[in-house]
Tab-separated table of C-alpha atoms in Angstrom:
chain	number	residue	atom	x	y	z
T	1	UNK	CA	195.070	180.282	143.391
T	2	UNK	CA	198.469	178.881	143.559
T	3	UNK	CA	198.115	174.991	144.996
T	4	UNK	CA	195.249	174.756	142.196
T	5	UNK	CA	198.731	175.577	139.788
T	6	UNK	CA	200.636	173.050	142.202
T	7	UNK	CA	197.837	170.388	141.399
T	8	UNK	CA	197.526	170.902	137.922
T	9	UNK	CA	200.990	170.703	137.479
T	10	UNK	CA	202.106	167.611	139.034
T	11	UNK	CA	198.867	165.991	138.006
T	12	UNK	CA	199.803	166.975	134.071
T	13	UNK	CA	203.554	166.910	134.205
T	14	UNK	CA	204.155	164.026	136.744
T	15	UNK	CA	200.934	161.938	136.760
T	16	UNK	CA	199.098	162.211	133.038
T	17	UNK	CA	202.553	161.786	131.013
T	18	UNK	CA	204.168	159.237	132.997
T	19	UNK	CA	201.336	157.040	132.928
T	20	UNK	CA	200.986	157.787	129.324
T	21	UNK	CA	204.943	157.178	128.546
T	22	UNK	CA	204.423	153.898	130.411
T	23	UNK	CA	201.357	152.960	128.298
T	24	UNK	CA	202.899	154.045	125.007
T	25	UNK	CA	206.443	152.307	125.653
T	26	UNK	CA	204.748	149.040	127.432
T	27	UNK	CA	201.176	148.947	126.817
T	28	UNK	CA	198.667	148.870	130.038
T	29	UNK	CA	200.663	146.506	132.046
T	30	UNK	CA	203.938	148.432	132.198
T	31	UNK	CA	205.035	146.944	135.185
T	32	UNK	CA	205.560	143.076	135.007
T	33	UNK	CA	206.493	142.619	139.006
T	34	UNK	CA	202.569	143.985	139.555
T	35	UNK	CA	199.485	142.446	139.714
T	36	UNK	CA	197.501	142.862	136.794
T	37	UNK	CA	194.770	144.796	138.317
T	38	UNK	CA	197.491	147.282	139.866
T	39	UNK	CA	199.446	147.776	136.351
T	40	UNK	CA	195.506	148.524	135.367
T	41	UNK	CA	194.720	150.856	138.187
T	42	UNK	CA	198.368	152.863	137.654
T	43	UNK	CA	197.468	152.898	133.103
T	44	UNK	CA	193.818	154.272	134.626
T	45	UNK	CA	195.443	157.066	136.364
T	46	UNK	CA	196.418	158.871	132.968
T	47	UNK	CA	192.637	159.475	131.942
T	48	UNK	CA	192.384	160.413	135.646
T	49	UNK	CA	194.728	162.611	136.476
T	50	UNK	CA	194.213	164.194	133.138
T	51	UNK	CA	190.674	164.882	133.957
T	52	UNK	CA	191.188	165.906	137.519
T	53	UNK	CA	193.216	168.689	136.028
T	54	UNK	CA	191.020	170.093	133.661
T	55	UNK	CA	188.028	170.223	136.458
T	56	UNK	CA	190.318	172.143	138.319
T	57	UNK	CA	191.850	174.667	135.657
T	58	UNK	CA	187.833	174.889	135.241
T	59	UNK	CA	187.569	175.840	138.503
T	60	UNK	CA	184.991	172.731	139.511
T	61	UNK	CA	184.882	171.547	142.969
T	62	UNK	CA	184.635	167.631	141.476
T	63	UNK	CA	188.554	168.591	140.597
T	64	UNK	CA	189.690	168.449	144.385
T	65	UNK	CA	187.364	165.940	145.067
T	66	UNK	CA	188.382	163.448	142.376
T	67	UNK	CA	192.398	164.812	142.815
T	68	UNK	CA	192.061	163.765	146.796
T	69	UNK	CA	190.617	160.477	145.977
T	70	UNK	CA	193.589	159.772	142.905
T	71	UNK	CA	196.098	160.653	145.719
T	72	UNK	CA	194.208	158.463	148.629
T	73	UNK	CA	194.131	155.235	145.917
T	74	UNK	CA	197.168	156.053	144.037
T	75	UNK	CA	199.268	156.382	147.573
T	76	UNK	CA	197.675	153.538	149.282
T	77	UNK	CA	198.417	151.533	145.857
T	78	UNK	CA	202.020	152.283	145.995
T	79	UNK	CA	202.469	151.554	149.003
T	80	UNK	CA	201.245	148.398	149.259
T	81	UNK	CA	203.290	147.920	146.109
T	82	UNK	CA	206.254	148.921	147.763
T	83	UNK	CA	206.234	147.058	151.311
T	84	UNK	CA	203.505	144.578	150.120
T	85	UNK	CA	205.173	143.275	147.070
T	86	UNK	CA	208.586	144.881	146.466
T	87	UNK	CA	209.381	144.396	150.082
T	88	UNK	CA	211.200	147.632	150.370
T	89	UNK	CA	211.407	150.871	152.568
T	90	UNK	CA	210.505	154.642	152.386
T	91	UNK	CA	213.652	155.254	152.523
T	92	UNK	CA	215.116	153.664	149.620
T	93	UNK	CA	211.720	154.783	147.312
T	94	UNK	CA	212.466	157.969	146.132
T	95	UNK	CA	209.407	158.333	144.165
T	96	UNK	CA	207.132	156.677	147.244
T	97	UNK	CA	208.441	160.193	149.326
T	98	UNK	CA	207.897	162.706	146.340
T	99	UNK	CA	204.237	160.827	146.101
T	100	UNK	CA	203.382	160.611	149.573
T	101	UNK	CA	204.257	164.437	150.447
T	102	UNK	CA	201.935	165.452	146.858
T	103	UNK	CA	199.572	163.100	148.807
T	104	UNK	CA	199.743	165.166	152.087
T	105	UNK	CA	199.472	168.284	150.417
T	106	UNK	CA	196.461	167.604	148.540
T	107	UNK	CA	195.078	165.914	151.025
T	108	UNK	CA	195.641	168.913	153.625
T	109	UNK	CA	195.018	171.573	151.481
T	110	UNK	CA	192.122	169.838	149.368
T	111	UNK	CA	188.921	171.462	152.135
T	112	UNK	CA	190.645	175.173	151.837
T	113	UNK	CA	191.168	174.819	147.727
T	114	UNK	CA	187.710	173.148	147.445
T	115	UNK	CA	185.826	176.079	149.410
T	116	UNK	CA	187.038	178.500	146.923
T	117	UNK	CA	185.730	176.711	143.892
T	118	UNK	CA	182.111	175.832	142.245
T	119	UNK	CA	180.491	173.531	142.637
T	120	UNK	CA	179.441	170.869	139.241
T	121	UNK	CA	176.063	172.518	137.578
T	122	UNK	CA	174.631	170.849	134.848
């Protein structure tokens, strides 16, 4: 199924290995402007987003479940990062727009995609 490619993707090539860049070139609290627990919650989204990936190339259910709730946190988290703290605007965020229309997607998409998959046995 494509989006399941879409999700993977961005999740690999734009979540996983920017978080990890940031980790390897400034440890878990890449961002000094942050709060610690938000630098924590953004170096936490490597393992994350990394996982949510491989339940979905697995074809798991849990990897639309736990890619809609990365996208719910990880958007309401920049967000408040980016009005809250940074005091800025949509407009001038051009990652805030690329992550809050990934966001929409997933989120939009995520029932459909998530009907087609299995669910977690153990």
């Amino acid at each position: 199924m494509a989006l399941i490619v879409v999700y993977v993707v961005v999740l690999v090539v734009v979540g996983a290995t920017s978080h990890v860049v940031d980790i390897l070139r400034s440890g878990v609290h890449p961002y000094p402007w942050a709060p610690q627990w938000l630098n924590l919650f953004w170096s936490s989204l490597a393992i994350f987003d990394s996982l949510a990936a491989a339940l979905l190339v697995c074809g798991k259910r849990a990897g639309v479940d736990l890619t809609c709730g990365i996208m719910a946190t990880d958007l309401a988290a920049n967000w408040y990062a980016a009005y809250g703290i940074q005091h800025t605007t949509l407009s001038t965020q051009p990652g805030l727009q690329r992550l809050t229309s990934f966001a929409l997607l997933v989120l939009l998409t995520g029932p459909f995609v998530r009907s087609r998959l299995r669910p977690v046995t153990i």
